PDB file of C-alpha atoms in Angstrom:
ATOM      1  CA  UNK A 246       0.000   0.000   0.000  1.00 32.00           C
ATOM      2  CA  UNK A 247       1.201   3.246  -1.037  1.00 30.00           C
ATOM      3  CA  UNK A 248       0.967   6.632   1.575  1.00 32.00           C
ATOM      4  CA  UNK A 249       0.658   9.585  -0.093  1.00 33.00           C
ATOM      5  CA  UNK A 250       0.025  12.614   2.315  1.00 36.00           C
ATOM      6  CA  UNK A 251      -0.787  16.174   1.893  1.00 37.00           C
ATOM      7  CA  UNK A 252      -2.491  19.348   2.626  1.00 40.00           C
ATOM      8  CA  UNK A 253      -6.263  19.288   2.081  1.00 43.00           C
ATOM      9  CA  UNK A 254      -8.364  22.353   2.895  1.00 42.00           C
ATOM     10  CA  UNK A 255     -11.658  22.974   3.610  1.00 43.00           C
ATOM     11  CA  UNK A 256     -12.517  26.116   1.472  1.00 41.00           C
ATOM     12  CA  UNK A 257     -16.207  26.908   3.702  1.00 41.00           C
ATOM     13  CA  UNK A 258     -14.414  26.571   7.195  1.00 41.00           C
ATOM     14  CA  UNK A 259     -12.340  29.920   8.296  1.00 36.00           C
ATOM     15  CA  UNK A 260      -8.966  27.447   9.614  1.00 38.00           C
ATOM     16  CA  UNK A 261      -6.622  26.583   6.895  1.00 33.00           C
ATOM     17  CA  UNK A 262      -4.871  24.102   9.101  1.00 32.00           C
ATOM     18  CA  UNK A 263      -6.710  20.947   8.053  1.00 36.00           C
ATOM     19  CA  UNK A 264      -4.451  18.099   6.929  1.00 36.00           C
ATOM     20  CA  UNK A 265      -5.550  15.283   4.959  1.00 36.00           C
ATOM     21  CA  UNK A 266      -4.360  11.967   4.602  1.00 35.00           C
ATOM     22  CA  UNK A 267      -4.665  10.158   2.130  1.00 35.00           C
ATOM     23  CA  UNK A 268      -4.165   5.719   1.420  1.00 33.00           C
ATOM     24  CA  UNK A 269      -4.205   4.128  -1.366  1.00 33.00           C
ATOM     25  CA  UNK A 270      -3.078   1.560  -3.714  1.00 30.00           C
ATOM     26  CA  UNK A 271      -1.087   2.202  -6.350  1.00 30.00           C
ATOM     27  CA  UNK A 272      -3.257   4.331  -8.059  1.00 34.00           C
ATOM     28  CA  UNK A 273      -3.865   8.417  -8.337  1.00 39.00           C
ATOM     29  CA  UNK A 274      -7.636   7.556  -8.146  1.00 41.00           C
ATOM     30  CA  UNK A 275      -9.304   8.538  -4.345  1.00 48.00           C
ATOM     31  CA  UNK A 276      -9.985   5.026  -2.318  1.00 50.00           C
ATOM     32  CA  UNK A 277     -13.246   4.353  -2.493  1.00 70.00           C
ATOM     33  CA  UNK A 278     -13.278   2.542   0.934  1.00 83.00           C
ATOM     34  CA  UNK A 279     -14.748   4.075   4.044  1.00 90.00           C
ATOM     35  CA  UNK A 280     -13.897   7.662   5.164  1.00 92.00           C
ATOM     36  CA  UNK A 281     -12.652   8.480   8.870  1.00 94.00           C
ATOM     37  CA  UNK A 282     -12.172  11.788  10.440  1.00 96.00           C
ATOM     38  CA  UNK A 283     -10.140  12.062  12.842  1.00 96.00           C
ATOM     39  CA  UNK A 284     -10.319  15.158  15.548  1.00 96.00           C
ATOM     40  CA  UNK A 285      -9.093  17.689  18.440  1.00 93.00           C
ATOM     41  CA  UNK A 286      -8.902  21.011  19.478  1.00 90.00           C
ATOM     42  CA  UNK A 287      -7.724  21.084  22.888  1.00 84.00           C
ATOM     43  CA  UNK A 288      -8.096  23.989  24.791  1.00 77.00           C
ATOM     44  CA  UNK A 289     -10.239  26.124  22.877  1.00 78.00           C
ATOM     45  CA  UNK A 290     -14.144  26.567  24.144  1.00 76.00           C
ATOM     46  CA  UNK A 291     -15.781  27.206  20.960  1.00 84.00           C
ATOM     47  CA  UNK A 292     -14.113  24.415  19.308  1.00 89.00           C
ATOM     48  CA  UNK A 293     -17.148  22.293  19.479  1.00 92.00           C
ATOM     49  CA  UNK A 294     -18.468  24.896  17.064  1.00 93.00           C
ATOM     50  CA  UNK A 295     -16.223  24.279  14.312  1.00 92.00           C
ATOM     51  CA  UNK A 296     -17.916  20.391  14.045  1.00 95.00           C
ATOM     52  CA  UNK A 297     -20.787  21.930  11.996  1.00 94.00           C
ATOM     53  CA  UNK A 298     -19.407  23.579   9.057  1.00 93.00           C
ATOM     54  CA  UNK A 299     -16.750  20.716   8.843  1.00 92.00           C
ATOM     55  CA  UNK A 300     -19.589  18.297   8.649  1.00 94.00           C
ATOM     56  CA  UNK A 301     -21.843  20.386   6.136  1.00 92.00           C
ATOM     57  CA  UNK A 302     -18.819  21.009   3.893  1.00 90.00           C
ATOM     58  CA  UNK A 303     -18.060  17.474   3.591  1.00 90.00           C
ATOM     59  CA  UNK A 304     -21.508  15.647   3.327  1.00 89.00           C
ATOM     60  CA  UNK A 305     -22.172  13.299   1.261  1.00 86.00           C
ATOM     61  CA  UNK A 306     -26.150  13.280  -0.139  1.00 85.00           C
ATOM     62  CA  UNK A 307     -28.204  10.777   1.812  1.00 85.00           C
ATOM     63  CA  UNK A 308     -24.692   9.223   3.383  1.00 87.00           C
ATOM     64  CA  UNK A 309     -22.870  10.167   6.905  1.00 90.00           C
ATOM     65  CA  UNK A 310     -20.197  12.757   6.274  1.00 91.00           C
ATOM     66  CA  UNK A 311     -17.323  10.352   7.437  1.00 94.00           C
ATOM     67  CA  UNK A 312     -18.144   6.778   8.111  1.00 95.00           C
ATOM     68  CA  UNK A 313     -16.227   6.846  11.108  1.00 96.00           C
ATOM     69  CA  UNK A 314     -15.463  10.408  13.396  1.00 98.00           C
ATOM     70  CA  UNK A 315     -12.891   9.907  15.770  1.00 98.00           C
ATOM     71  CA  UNK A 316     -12.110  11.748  18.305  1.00 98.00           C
ATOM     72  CA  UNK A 317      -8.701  11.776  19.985  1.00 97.00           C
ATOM     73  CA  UNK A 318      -6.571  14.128  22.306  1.00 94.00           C
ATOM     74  CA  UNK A 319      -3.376  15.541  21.292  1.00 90.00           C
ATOM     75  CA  UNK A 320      -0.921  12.963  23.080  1.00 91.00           C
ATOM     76  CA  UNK A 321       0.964  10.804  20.496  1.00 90.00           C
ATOM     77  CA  UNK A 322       1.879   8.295  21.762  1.00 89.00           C
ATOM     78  CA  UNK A 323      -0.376   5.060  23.858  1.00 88.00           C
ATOM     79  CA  UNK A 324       3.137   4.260  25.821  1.00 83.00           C
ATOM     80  CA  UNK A 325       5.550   6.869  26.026  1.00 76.00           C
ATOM     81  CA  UNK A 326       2.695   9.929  25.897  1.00 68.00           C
ATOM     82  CA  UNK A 327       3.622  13.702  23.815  1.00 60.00           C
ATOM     83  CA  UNK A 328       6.318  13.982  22.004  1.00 59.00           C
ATOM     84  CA  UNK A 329       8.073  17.064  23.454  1.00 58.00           C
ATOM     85  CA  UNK A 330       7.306  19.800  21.444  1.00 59.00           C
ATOM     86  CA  UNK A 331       3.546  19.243  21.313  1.00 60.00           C
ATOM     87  CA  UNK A 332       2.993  19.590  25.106  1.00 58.00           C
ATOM     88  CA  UNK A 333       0.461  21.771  25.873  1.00 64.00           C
ATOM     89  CA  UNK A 334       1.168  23.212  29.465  1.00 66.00           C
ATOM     90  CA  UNK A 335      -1.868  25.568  29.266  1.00 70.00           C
ATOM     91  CA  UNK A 336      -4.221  22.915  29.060  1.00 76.00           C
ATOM     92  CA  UNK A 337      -5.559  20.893  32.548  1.00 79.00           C
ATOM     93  CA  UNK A 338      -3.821  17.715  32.889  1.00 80.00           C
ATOM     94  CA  UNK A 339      -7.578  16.372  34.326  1.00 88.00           C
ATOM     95  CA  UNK A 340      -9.310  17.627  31.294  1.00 85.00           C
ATOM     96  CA  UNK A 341      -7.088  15.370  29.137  1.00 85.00           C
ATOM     97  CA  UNK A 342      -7.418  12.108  31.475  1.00 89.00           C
ATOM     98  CA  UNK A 343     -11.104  12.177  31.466  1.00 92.00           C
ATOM     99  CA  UNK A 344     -11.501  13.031  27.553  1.00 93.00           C
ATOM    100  CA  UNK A 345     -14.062  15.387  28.257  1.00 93.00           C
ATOM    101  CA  UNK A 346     -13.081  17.467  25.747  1.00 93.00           C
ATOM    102  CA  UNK A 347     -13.256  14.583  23.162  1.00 96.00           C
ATOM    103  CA  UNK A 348     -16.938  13.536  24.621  1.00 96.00           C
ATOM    104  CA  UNK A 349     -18.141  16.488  23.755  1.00 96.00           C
ATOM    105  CA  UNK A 350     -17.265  16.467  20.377  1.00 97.00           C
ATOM    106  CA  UNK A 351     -18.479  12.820  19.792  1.00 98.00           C
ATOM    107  CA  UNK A 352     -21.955  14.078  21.374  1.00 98.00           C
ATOM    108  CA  UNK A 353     -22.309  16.904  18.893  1.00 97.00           C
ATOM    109  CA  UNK A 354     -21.277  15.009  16.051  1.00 98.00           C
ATOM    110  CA  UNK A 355     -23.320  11.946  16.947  1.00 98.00           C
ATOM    111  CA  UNK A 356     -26.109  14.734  17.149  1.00 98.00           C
ATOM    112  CA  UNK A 357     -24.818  16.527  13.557  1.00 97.00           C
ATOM    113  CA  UNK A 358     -24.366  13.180  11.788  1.00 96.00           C
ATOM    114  CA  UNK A 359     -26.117  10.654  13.207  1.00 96.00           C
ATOM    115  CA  UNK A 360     -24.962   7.714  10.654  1.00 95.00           C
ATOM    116  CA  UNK A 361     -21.374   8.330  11.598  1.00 96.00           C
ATOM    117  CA  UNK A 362     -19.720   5.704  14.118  1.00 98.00           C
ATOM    118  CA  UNK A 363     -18.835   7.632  16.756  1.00 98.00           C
ATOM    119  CA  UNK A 364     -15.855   6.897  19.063  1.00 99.00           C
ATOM    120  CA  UNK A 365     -13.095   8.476  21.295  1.00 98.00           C
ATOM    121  CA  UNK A 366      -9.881   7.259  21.773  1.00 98.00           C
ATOM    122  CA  UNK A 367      -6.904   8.826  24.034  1.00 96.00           C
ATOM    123  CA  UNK A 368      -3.839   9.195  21.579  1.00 95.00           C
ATOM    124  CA  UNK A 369      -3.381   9.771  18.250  1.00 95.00           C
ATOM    125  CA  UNK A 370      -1.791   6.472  17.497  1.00 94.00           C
ATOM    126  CA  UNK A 371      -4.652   4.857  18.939  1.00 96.00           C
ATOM    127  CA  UNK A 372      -6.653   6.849  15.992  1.00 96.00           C
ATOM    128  CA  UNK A 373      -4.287   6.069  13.296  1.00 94.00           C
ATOM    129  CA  UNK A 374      -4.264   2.411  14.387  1.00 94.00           C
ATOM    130  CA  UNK A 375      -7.838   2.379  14.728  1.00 94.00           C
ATOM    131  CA  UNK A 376      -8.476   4.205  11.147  1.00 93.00           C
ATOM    132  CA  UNK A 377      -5.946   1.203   9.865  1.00 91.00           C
ATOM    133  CA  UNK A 378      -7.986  -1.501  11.480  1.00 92.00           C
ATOM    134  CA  UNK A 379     -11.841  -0.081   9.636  1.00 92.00           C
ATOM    135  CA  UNK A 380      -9.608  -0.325   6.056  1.00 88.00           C
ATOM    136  CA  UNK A 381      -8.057  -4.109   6.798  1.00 88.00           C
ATOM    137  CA  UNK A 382     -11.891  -4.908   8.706  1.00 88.00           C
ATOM    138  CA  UNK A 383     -13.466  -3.821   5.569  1.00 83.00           C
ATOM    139  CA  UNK A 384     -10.965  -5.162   2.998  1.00 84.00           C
ATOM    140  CA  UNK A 385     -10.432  -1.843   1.704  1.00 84.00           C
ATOM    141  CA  UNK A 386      -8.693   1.338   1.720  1.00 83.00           C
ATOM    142  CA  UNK A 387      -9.437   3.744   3.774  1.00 86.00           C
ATOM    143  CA  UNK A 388      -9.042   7.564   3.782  1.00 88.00           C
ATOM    144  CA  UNK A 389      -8.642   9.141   7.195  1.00 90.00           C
ATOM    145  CA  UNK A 390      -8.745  13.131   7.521  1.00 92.00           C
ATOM    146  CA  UNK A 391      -6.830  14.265  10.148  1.00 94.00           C
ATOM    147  CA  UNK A 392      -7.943  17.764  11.500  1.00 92.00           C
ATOM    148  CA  UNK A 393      -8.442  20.393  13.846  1.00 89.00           C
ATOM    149  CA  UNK A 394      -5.181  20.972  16.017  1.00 87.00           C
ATOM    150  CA  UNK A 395      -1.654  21.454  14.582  1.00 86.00           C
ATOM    151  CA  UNK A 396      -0.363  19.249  17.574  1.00 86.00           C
ATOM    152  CA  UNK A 397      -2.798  16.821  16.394  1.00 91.00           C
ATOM    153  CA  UNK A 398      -1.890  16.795  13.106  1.00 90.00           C
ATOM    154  CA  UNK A 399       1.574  17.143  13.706  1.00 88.00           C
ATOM    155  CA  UNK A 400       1.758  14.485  15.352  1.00 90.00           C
ATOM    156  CA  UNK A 401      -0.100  12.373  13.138  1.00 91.00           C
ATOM    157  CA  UNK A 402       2.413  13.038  10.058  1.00 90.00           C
ATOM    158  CA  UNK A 403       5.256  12.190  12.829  1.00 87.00           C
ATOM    159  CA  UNK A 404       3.616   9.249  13.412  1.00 89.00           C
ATOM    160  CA  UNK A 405       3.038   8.286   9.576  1.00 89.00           C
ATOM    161  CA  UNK A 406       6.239   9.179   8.302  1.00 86.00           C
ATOM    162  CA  UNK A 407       8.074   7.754  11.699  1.00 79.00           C
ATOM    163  CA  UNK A 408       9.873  11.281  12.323  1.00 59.00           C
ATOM    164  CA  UNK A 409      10.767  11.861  15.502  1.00 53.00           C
ATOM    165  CA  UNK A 410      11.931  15.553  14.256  1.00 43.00           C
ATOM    166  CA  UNK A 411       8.525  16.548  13.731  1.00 39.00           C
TER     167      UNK A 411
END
């Protein structure tokens, strides 16, 4: 399987720092398989607001906007936690435990896009492993968007291209 990964904006939302991430075969064509967002903004209150125009401005006609809308803090790692230059120290150590930040977001995007599978995991190599595991589950590729947070997606490209530099 081929990665291929670069910017991908979303022209009606008023943050230019959405990354997308693309798998696929060995093809230029766009994987047909399911779609996965994956999502954070810690520390900001309105975040929760940007869910809405991200989900009108991808929707799909009568289908769910993503398939699968994960959301996930900004700690990279499951075993060894951030990497170093994506702590946060402005954000409550508590908040992050609990993932109440990230429940909120899955309750207003359960509520926004009700077909979506809905689920919140703590790091964001738990997300990119889950977002692996729908494509292999399905026997397909699948295209996960990774958005929201620079930290986030920061450390998602670390993660994918296995830079520790980023």
């Amino acid at each position: 399987m081929k990665l291929q990964i670069g910017r991908f904006l979303f022209p009606q939302l008023s943050r230019p720092y959405q990354a997308h991430v693309h798998h696929q075969a060995n093809t230029n064509r766009p994987s047909s398989g399911p779609r996965i967002m994956i999502f954070n903004q810690q520390g900001r209150t309105e975040a929760v607001d940007f869910l809405t125009p991200l989900q009108k401005a991808t929707s799909r006609n009568s289908l769910p906007s993503f398939d699968h809308a994960v959301f996930c803090t900004n700690v990279t790692y499951a075993k060894t936690g951030y990497k170093r230059d994506f702590v946060n120290r402005g954000i409550d150590p508590k908040e992050i435990e609990t993932l109440s930040v990230q429940k909120r977001f899955a309750d207003k995007w359960s509520e926004i896009d009700p077909g979506s599978k809905v689920v919140v995991i703590p790091t964001i190599e738990e997300a990119l492993d889950y977002a692996r595991g729908v494509g292999e589950e399905e026997g397909t590729q699948a295209v996960a968007y990774v958005t929201g947070s620079l930290h986030l997606v920061g450390g998602a490209l670390g993660i994918l291209e296995k830079a520790d530099a980023l």
